[in-house]
mmCIF file of C-alpha atoms and ligand atoms in Angstrom:
data_model
loop_
_atom_site.group_PDB
_atom_site.id
_atom_site.type_symbol
_atom_site.label_atom_id
_atom_site.label_comp_id
_atom_site.label_asym_id
_atom_site.label_seq_id
_atom_site.Cartn_x
_atom_site.Cartn_y
_atom_site.Cartn_z
ATOM 1 C CA MET A 1 -104.254 -16.623 36.591
ATOM 2 C CA ASN A 2 -100.537 -16.097 36.986
ATOM 3 C CA ASN A 3 -100.019 -15.453 40.668
ATOM 4 C CA ASP A 4 -96.233 -15.881 40.653
ATOM 5 C CA LEU A 5 -94.660 -12.883 42.382
ATOM 6 C CA THR A 6 -91.252 -13.713 40.990
ATOM 7 C CA ASN A 7 -92.296 -13.089 37.404
ATOM 8 C CA LYS A 8 -90.463 -10.180 35.819
ATOM 9 C CA GLU A 9 -93.178 -7.611 36.067
ATOM 10 C CA THR A 10 -93.995 -7.955 39.761
ATOM 11 C CA ALA A 11 -90.460 -8.769 40.911
ATOM 12 C CA HIS A 12 -89.270 -5.253 40.197
ATOM 13 C CA LYS A 13 -92.154 -3.439 41.799
ATOM 14 C CA ASP A 14 -91.232 -2.284 45.287
ATOM 15 C CA ILE A 15 -92.494 -4.595 48.035
ATOM 16 C CA ALA A 16 -93.400 -1.640 50.232
ATOM 17 C CA THR A 17 -96.424 -0.324 48.379
ATOM 18 C CA PRO A 18 -99.900 -0.833 49.848
ATOM 19 C CA ASN A 19 -101.016 -2.899 46.816
ATOM 20 C CA ARG A 20 -97.971 -5.129 46.505
ATOM 21 C CA THR A 21 -97.938 -5.772 50.257
ATOM 22 C CA LYS A 22 -101.637 -6.682 50.188
ATOM 23 C CA GLU A 23 -100.988 -9.005 47.230
ATOM 24 C CA ILE A 24 -98.126 -10.782 49.040
ATOM 25 C CA LEU A 25 -100.068 -11.150 52.300
ATOM 26 C CA LYS A 26 -103.033 -12.560 50.383
ATOM 27 C CA LYS A 27 -100.937 -14.999 48.375
ATOM 28 C CA TYR A 28 -99.525 -16.520 51.571
ATOM 29 C CA GLY A 29 -102.663 -16.136 53.709
ATOM 30 C CA PHE A 30 -100.474 -14.309 56.193
ATOM 31 C CA ASN A 31 -101.997 -13.143 59.499
ATOM 32 C CA PHE A 32 -100.075 -10.609 61.540
ATOM 33 C CA LYS A 33 -98.866 -11.738 64.954
ATOM 34 C CA LYS A 34 -99.238 -8.849 67.363
ATOM 35 C CA SER A 35 -97.045 -10.687 69.862
ATOM 36 C CA LEU A 36 -94.138 -10.448 67.385
ATOM 37 C CA GLY A 37 -94.520 -6.705 66.823
ATOM 38 C CA GLN A 38 -95.444 -7.172 63.173
ATOM 39 C CA ASN A 39 -96.132 -3.745 61.668
ATOM 40 C CA PHE A 40 -94.904 -3.710 58.087
ATOM 41 C CA LEU A 41 -93.796 -0.576 56.248
ATOM 42 C CA ILE A 42 -95.761 0.278 53.102
ATOM 43 C CA ASP A 43 -94.098 3.580 52.164
ATOM 44 C CA THR A 44 -91.007 3.506 49.942
ATOM 45 C CA ASN A 45 -90.156 7.146 50.746
ATOM 46 C CA VAL A 46 -89.893 6.385 54.448
ATOM 47 C CA LEU A 47 -87.774 3.339 53.652
ATOM 48 C CA ARG A 48 -85.426 5.396 51.486
ATOM 49 C CA ASN A 49 -85.123 7.944 54.292
ATOM 50 C CA ILE A 50 -84.165 5.168 56.715
ATOM 51 C CA VAL A 51 -81.546 3.804 54.316
ATOM 52 C CA ASP A 52 -80.232 7.349 53.605
ATOM 53 C CA ALA A 53 -79.841 7.972 57.351
ATOM 54 C CA ALA A 54 -77.437 5.012 57.501
ATOM 55 C CA ASN A 55 -75.027 6.572 54.939
ATOM 56 C CA LEU A 56 -74.358 3.292 53.170
ATOM 57 C CA ASP A 57 -72.645 2.650 49.848
ATOM 58 C CA GLU A 58 -72.084 -0.335 47.559
ATOM 59 C CA THR A 59 -69.160 -1.556 49.697
ATOM 60 C CA SER A 60 -71.167 -1.537 52.959
ATOM 61 C CA GLY A 61 -72.843 -4.400 54.751
ATOM 62 C CA ALA A 62 -76.235 -4.172 56.451
ATOM 63 C CA ILE A 63 -77.585 -6.236 59.328
ATOM 64 C CA GLU A 64 -81.368 -6.212 59.577
ATOM 65 C CA ILE A 65 -83.555 -7.426 62.418
ATOM 66 C CA GLY A 66 -87.022 -8.621 61.464
ATOM 67 C CA PRO A 67 -87.241 -8.394 57.659
ATOM 68 C CA GLY A 68 -90.987 -9.186 57.648
ATOM 69 C CA ILE A 69 -91.914 -9.603 53.969
ATOM 70 C CA GLY A 70 -88.721 -7.836 52.875
ATOM 71 C CA ALA A 71 -89.775 -4.189 52.463
ATOM 72 C CA LEU A 72 -86.621 -2.693 54.002
ATOM 73 C CA THR A 73 -84.422 -5.653 53.060
ATOM 74 C CA GLU A 74 -85.092 -4.914 49.389
ATOM 75 C CA GLN A 75 -84.079 -1.250 49.684
ATOM 76 C CA LEU A 76 -80.902 -2.303 51.514
ATOM 77 C CA ALA A 77 -80.097 -5.000 48.954
ATOM 78 C CA LYS A 78 -80.264 -2.392 46.182
ATOM 79 C CA ARG A 79 -77.834 -0.120 48.009
ATOM 80 C CA VAL A 80 -75.191 -2.317 49.695
ATOM 81 C CA ASP A 81 -72.818 -5.209 49.067
ATOM 82 C CA GLN A 82 -74.458 -7.697 51.459
ATOM 83 C CA VAL A 83 -77.516 -7.895 53.739
ATOM 84 C CA VAL A 84 -77.906 -10.331 56.635
ATOM 85 C CA ALA A 85 -81.348 -10.395 58.259
ATOM 86 C CA PHE A 86 -82.566 -12.187 61.397
ATOM 87 C CA GLU A 87 -86.235 -13.239 61.326
ATOM 88 C CA ILE A 88 -87.935 -15.131 64.162
ATOM 89 C CA ASP A 89 -91.194 -16.030 62.351
ATOM 90 C CA GLN A 90 -90.829 -19.232 60.352
ATOM 91 C CA ARG A 91 -93.963 -18.411 58.306
ATOM 92 C CA LEU A 92 -92.070 -15.531 56.690
ATOM 93 C CA LEU A 93 -89.222 -17.648 55.311
ATOM 94 C CA PRO A 94 -91.002 -18.835 52.135
ATOM 95 C CA VAL A 95 -92.399 -15.335 51.633
ATOM 96 C CA LEU A 96 -88.931 -13.780 51.810
ATOM 97 C CA LYS A 97 -87.523 -16.423 49.478
ATOM 98 C CA ASP A 98 -90.126 -15.342 46.959
ATOM 99 C CA THR A 99 -90.111 -11.549 47.390
ATOM 100 C CA LEU A 100 -86.316 -11.262 47.570
ATOM 101 C CA SER A 101 -85.585 -13.678 44.726
ATOM 102 C CA PRO A 102 -84.297 -10.875 42.450
ATOM 103 C CA TYR A 103 -81.475 -10.157 44.949
ATOM 104 C CA ASP A 104 -78.517 -12.500 45.357
ATOM 105 C CA ASN A 105 -76.889 -10.505 48.149
ATOM 106 C CA VAL A 106 -79.339 -11.283 50.989
ATOM 107 C CA GLN A 107 -78.967 -13.943 53.688
ATOM 108 C CA ILE A 108 -81.931 -14.655 55.962
ATOM 109 C CA ILE A 109 -81.131 -16.227 59.319
ATOM 110 C CA HIS A 110 -84.122 -17.876 60.995
ATOM 111 C CA SER A 111 -83.524 -16.929 64.613
ATOM 112 C CA ASP A 112 -84.598 -14.865 67.584
ATOM 113 C CA VAL A 113 -82.069 -12.033 67.415
ATOM 114 C CA LEU A 114 -81.877 -11.987 71.218
ATOM 115 C CA LYS A 115 -80.553 -15.550 71.157
ATOM 116 C CA ALA A 116 -78.494 -15.317 67.961
ATOM 117 C CA ASP A 117 -74.696 -15.213 67.874
ATOM 118 C CA ILE A 118 -74.437 -11.944 65.962
ATOM 119 C CA ASN A 119 -70.635 -11.849 66.036
ATOM 120 C CA GLU A 120 -70.532 -15.287 64.435
ATOM 121 C CA ALA A 121 -72.966 -14.164 61.717
ATOM 122 C CA ILE A 122 -70.809 -11.104 61.015
ATOM 123 C CA LYS A 123 -67.702 -13.283 60.684
ATOM 124 C CA ALA A 124 -69.527 -15.717 58.401
ATOM 125 C CA HIS A 125 -71.157 -13.226 56.036
ATOM 126 C CA PHE A 126 -69.110 -10.022 55.888
ATOM 127 C CA LYS A 127 -65.557 -9.160 54.931
ATOM 128 C CA ASP A 128 -62.987 -8.293 57.583
ATOM 129 C CA GLY A 129 -63.137 -4.566 58.297
ATOM 130 C CA GLN A 130 -66.202 -4.018 56.084
ATOM 131 C CA ASP A 131 -68.302 -0.931 56.832
ATOM 132 C CA LEU A 132 -71.302 -2.330 58.742
ATOM 133 C CA MET A 133 -74.583 -0.815 59.919
ATOM 134 C CA VAL A 134 -77.585 -2.315 61.664
ATOM 135 C CA VAL A 135 -80.704 -1.023 59.914
ATOM 136 C CA ALA A 136 -84.151 -2.147 61.049
ATOM 137 C CA ASN A 137 -87.790 -1.456 61.671
ATOM 138 C CA LEU A 138 -87.703 -3.061 65.101
ATOM 139 C CA PRO A 139 -90.444 -5.143 66.752
ATOM 140 C CA TYR A 140 -91.546 -2.637 69.416
ATOM 141 C CA TYR A 141 -92.112 -5.188 72.194
ATOM 142 C CA VAL A 142 -88.351 -5.832 72.406
ATOM 143 C CA THR A 143 -86.815 -2.502 71.328
ATOM 144 C CA THR A 144 -84.739 -1.914 74.453
ATOM 145 C CA PRO A 145 -83.343 -5.456 74.909
ATOM 146 C CA ILE A 146 -82.364 -5.574 71.221
ATOM 147 C CA LEU A 147 -80.649 -2.169 71.273
ATOM 148 C CA MET A 148 -78.844 -2.936 74.541
ATOM 149 C CA LYS A 149 -77.665 -6.308 73.195
ATOM 150 C CA LEU A 150 -76.318 -4.665 70.033
ATOM 151 C CA LEU A 151 -74.480 -2.018 72.066
ATOM 152 C CA GLU A 152 -73.180 -4.238 74.868
ATOM 153 C CA LEU A 153 -71.736 -6.793 72.440
ATOM 154 C CA LYS A 154 -69.403 -4.071 71.104
ATOM 155 C CA LEU A 155 -69.944 -5.380 67.575
ATOM 156 C CA PRO A 156 -67.650 -4.183 64.766
ATOM 157 C CA ILE A 157 -70.363 -1.851 63.404
ATOM 158 C CA ARG A 158 -70.342 1.890 62.566
ATOM 159 C CA GLY A 159 -73.824 2.409 63.910
ATOM 160 C CA ILE A 160 -77.489 1.573 64.139
ATOM 161 C CA VAL A 161 -80.462 3.164 62.351
ATOM 162 C CA VAL A 162 -83.800 1.940 63.636
ATOM 163 C CA MET A 163 -87.490 2.690 63.499
ATOM 164 C CA ILE A 164 -88.779 2.534 67.078
ATOM 165 C CA GLN A 165 -91.516 4.073 69.239
ATOM 166 C CA ALA A 166 -91.082 7.866 69.189
ATOM 167 C CA GLU A 167 -91.199 7.946 72.970
ATOM 168 C CA VAL A 168 -88.281 5.506 73.281
ATOM 169 C CA ALA A 169 -86.276 7.425 70.650
ATOM 170 C CA GLU A 170 -86.782 10.589 72.706
ATOM 171 C CA ARG A 171 -85.645 8.863 75.888
ATOM 172 C CA ILE A 172 -82.539 7.451 74.237
ATOM 173 C CA ALA A 173 -81.475 10.768 72.687
ATOM 174 C CA ALA A 174 -82.416 12.924 75.722
ATOM 175 C CA LYS A 175 -80.021 15.421 77.301
ATOM 176 C CA PRO A 176 -79.545 15.923 81.081
ATOM 177 C CA GLY A 177 -82.172 18.084 82.773
ATOM 178 C CA THR A 178 -85.020 17.074 80.450
ATOM 179 C CA LYS A 179 -88.047 14.966 81.407
ATOM 180 C CA ASP A 180 -87.035 12.167 79.010
ATOM 181 C CA TYR A 181 -83.470 11.837 80.360
ATOM 182 C CA GLY A 182 -82.921 8.651 82.364
ATOM 183 C CA SER A 183 -80.962 5.428 82.636
ATOM 184 C CA LEU A 184 -81.768 4.442 79.024
ATOM 185 C CA SER A 185 -80.273 7.734 77.739
ATOM 186 C CA ILE A 186 -77.061 7.140 79.694
ATOM 187 C CA ALA A 187 -76.810 3.444 78.807
ATOM 188 C CA ALA A 188 -77.117 4.202 75.070
ATOM 189 C CA GLN A 189 -75.074 7.411 75.063
ATOM 190 C CA TYR A 190 -72.243 5.642 76.906
ATOM 191 C CA TYR A 191 -71.677 3.570 73.751
ATOM 192 C CA ALA A 192 -72.991 5.835 71.003
ATOM 193 C CA GLU A 193 -74.008 9.317 69.907
ATOM 194 C CA ALA A 194 -77.783 9.343 69.653
ATOM 195 C CA GLU A 195 -80.031 11.452 67.438
ATOM 196 C CA LYS A 196 -83.648 11.287 66.400
ATOM 197 C CA VAL A 197 -83.623 11.796 62.623
ATOM 198 C CA LEU A 198 -87.262 11.481 61.585
ATOM 199 C CA THR A 199 -90.756 11.148 63.038
ATOM 200 C CA VAL A 200 -93.211 8.973 61.144
ATOM 201 C CA PRO A 201 -97.011 8.782 61.155
ATOM 202 C CA ALA A 202 -98.737 5.465 61.921
ATOM 203 C CA SER A 203 -100.239 5.490 58.404
ATOM 204 C CA VAL A 204 -96.968 4.220 56.833
ATOM 205 C CA PHE A 205 -97.467 0.791 58.464
ATOM 206 C CA VAL A 206 -99.883 -2.145 58.157
ATOM 207 C CA PRO A 207 -101.370 -2.732 60.617
ATOM 208 C CA GLN A 208 -100.987 0.762 62.066
ATOM 209 C CA PRO A 209 -99.283 0.770 65.476
ATOM 210 C CA ARG A 210 -101.055 2.621 68.300
ATOM 211 C CA VAL A 211 -97.952 4.648 69.164
ATOM 212 C CA ASP A 212 -96.023 7.271 67.198
ATOM 213 C CA SER A 213 -92.805 6.129 65.570
ATOM 214 C CA ALA A 214 -89.419 7.699 64.915
ATOM 215 C CA VAL A 215 -86.121 6.841 63.294
ATOM 216 C CA LEU A 216 -83.173 6.872 65.678
ATOM 217 C CA ARG A 217 -79.525 6.919 64.625
ATOM 218 C CA LEU A 218 -76.822 5.666 66.982
ATOM 219 C CA THR A 219 -73.237 6.314 65.888
ATOM 220 C CA ILE A 220 -70.898 4.051 67.828
ATOM 221 C CA ARG A 221 -68.125 5.909 69.668
ATOM 222 C CA GLN A 222 -64.491 4.851 69.148
ATOM 223 C CA LYS A 223 -64.362 4.470 72.913
ATOM 224 C CA PRO A 224 -67.127 4.847 75.511
ATOM 225 C CA ALA A 225 -68.189 8.423 76.396
ATOM 226 C CA VAL A 226 -66.524 8.188 79.819
ATOM 227 C CA GLU A 227 -63.838 6.065 81.408
ATOM 228 C CA VAL A 228 -64.777 4.279 84.633
ATOM 229 C CA ILE A 229 -63.019 1.831 86.968
ATOM 230 C CA ASP A 230 -65.806 -0.753 86.654
ATOM 231 C CA GLU A 231 -68.321 -0.621 83.820
ATOM 232 C CA GLN A 232 -70.901 -2.891 85.512
ATOM 233 C CA TYR A 233 -70.756 -0.872 88.702
ATOM 234 C CA PHE A 234 -71.226 2.373 86.727
ATOM 235 C CA PHE A 235 -74.416 0.886 85.187
ATOM 236 C CA LYS A 236 -75.647 -0.113 88.683
ATOM 237 C CA VAL A 237 -74.986 3.403 90.003
ATOM 238 C CA PHE A 238 -76.995 5.271 87.391
ATOM 239 C CA HIS A 239 -79.813 2.714 87.394
ATOM 240 C CA ALA A 240 -80.070 3.084 91.190
ATOM 241 C CA SER A 241 -79.998 6.884 90.837
ATOM 242 C CA PHE A 242 -83.147 6.870 88.666
ATOM 243 C CA ALA A 243 -85.072 4.197 90.614
ATOM 244 C CA ASN A 244 -87.415 6.817 92.035
ATOM 245 C CA ARG A 245 -87.374 10.033 90.037
ATOM 246 C CA ARG A 246 -88.873 12.095 92.866
ATOM 247 C CA LYS A 247 -86.135 11.130 95.304
ATOM 248 C CA THR A 248 -82.784 12.901 95.665
ATOM 249 C CA ILE A 249 -79.657 11.205 94.412
ATOM 250 C CA LEU A 250 -78.617 10.543 98.029
ATOM 251 C CA ASN A 251 -81.882 8.790 98.913
ATOM 252 C CA ASN A 252 -81.914 6.750 95.722
ATOM 253 C CA LEU A 253 -78.355 5.557 96.305
ATOM 254 C CA VAL A 254 -79.014 4.743 99.973
ATOM 255 C CA HIS A 255 -82.109 2.705 99.101
ATOM 256 C CA ASN A 256 -81.153 1.146 95.795
ATOM 257 C CA LEU A 257 -77.377 0.770 95.721
ATOM 258 C CA ALA A 258 -76.221 0.390 99.310
ATOM 259 C CA SER A 259 -78.000 0.406 102.666
ATOM 260 C CA LYS A 260 -79.021 2.896 105.353
ATOM 261 C CA SER A 261 -75.933 2.022 107.367
ATOM 262 C CA GLN A 262 -73.761 3.274 104.505
ATOM 263 C CA LYS A 263 -75.338 6.725 104.272
ATOM 264 C CA ALA A 264 -72.186 8.462 105.545
ATOM 265 C CA GLU A 265 -70.001 6.732 102.939
ATOM 266 C CA ILE A 266 -72.406 7.713 100.167
ATOM 267 C CA GLU A 267 -72.367 11.326 101.367
ATOM 268 C CA GLN A 268 -68.591 11.198 101.312
ATOM 269 C CA ALA A 269 -68.544 9.813 97.748
ATOM 270 C CA LEU A 270 -70.995 12.520 96.592
ATOM 271 C CA ALA A 271 -68.811 15.203 98.203
ATOM 272 C CA GLU A 272 -65.687 13.781 96.526
ATOM 273 C CA ALA A 273 -67.463 13.837 93.169
ATOM 274 C CA ASP A 274 -68.574 17.421 93.850
ATOM 275 C CA ILE A 275 -72.286 16.547 93.640
ATOM 276 C CA ASP A 276 -74.909 18.116 95.907
ATOM 277 C CA PRO A 277 -76.717 15.202 97.647
ATOM 278 C CA LYS A 278 -80.056 17.009 97.168
ATOM 279 C CA ARG A 279 -79.818 16.923 93.372
ATOM 280 C CA ARG A 280 -81.941 14.488 91.392
ATOM 281 C CA GLY A 281 -80.552 11.871 89.008
ATOM 282 C CA GLU A 282 -81.940 13.570 85.912
ATOM 283 C CA THR A 283 -79.725 16.641 86.468
ATOM 284 C CA LEU A 284 -76.428 14.698 86.407
ATOM 285 C CA SER A 285 -74.391 14.488 83.212
ATOM 286 C CA ILE A 286 -72.805 11.214 82.142
ATOM 287 C CA GLU A 287 -69.402 12.639 83.224
ATOM 288 C CA GLU A 288 -70.781 13.347 86.712
ATOM 289 C CA PHE A 289 -72.182 9.807 86.942
ATOM 290 C CA ALA A 290 -68.746 8.449 85.964
ATOM 291 C CA LYS A 291 -67.013 10.506 88.658
ATOM 292 C CA LEU A 292 -69.617 9.471 91.220
ATOM 293 C CA SER A 293 -69.367 5.804 90.250
ATOM 294 C CA ASP A 294 -65.590 5.827 90.734
ATOM 295 C CA SER A 295 -65.828 7.570 94.160
ATOM 296 C CA LEU A 296 -68.516 5.139 95.330
ATOM 297 C CA TYR A 297 -66.528 2.201 94.016
ATOM 298 C CA LYS A 298 -63.408 3.244 95.924
ATOM 299 C CA ILE A 299 -65.318 3.836 99.162
ATOM 300 C CA LEU A 300 -67.889 1.009 99.101
ATOM 301 C CA GLN A 301 -66.127 -1.836 97.334
ATOM 302 C CA PRO A 302 -63.732 -3.727 99.621
HETATM 303 N N1 SAM B 401 -88.821 -5.014 58.287
HETATM 304 C C1 SAM B 401 -90.224 -5.223 58.042
HETATM 305 C C2 SAM B 401 -90.873 -3.928 57.599
HETATM 306 O O1 SAM B 401 -90.280 -2.879 57.882
HETATM 307 O O2 SAM B 401 -91.918 -3.974 56.986
HETATM 308 C C3 SAM B 401 -90.944 -5.785 59.265
HETATM 309 C C4 SAM B 401 -90.787 -5.017 60.557
HETATM 310 S S1 SAM B 401 -91.839 -5.552 61.873
HETATM 311 C C5 SAM B 401 -91.949 -4.054 62.802
HETATM 312 C C6 SAM B 401 -90.796 -6.509 62.956
HETATM 313 C C7 SAM B 401 -90.302 -7.850 62.417
HETATM 314 O O3 SAM B 401 -89.455 -8.440 63.416
HETATM 315 C C8 SAM B 401 -91.365 -8.882 62.111
HETATM 316 O O4 SAM B 401 -91.088 -9.487 60.886
HETATM 317 C C9 SAM B 401 -91.226 -9.914 63.259
HETATM 318 O O5 SAM B 401 -91.628 -11.220 62.896
HETATM 319 C C10 SAM B 401 -89.746 -9.829 63.556
HETATM 320 N N2 SAM B 401 -89.341 -10.196 64.934
HETATM 321 C C11 SAM B 401 -90.054 -10.044 66.077
HETATM 322 N N3 SAM B 401 -89.328 -10.450 67.140
HETATM 323 C C12 SAM B 401 -88.117 -10.843 66.652
HETATM 324 C C13 SAM B 401 -86.950 -11.379 67.272
HETATM 325 N N4 SAM B 401 -86.878 -11.546 68.605
HETATM 326 N N5 SAM B 401 -85.893 -11.717 66.479
HETATM 327 C C14 SAM B 401 -85.965 -11.548 65.129
HETATM 328 N N6 SAM B 401 -87.050 -11.034 64.497
HETATM 329 C C15 SAM B 401 -88.114 -10.690 65.245
#
């Protein structure tokens, strides 16, 4: 029996169909590792929607995290100039070599993306000034650290389109005054405009995840949403403000940013920023947090 997936007939069938995926998994005796967030996409329509949301063309470059058996990688390779994908699981390397053999514009980097030098990879594999997007079906156990790394590195990318847990997508894209709005919304929206573009049923994955999924698009801002004296301090201020959602902003700041002895200074900073000390963190806009951070910085930092 000819079981070679690179033969002409099978090579041009999409990877992301239930049958082809089953065939590939069987050929390699592949067992999913739950600890690596392995839920593979088996629906080419969903994949095309993800790629469409990234607005790529044949001059673009795509950076993928966790190619799995290559379902999304293949759709990207068909659409863009170059794909670079980071995969942590060594067992997938021979599989990807096989499934992606029809495409000569894909580079797989065997690495934990959280440890990888992404800037170096961009320099090595893409052209200077090339239009770049991160496009991925992320491993859910590390969604937030991966997204924060991508944003904090200030990479030369236009944006990020990712499949993540629906609940996290809602938190990231949330507006002030809503139940989902919190420090993750501010951290992401400081760097990027965030929008949830699609919700997806669990049935488009094998194995099916227990949570609902959604596609999130982050469009990187030319400059951060607000200007602050000290970026790290600004992050500390809004994290402290959400430490206990039932507490007022004053109490959260007293307990989580400064100390009881500095209550008067915190009240003064809130007054200077024109913020009622009885308000709760989730009612403050990113602009108000910026103003508050600068007042606190001037009063509390020696
Ligand atoms: N892109 C494939 C798809 O859509 O079918 C697979 C997506 S699956 C949700 C996540 C992938 O990320 C898996 O292949 C997993 O091995 C890989 N992965 C998990 N943790 C990783 C990490 N820290 N760095 C790089 N890849 C990782």
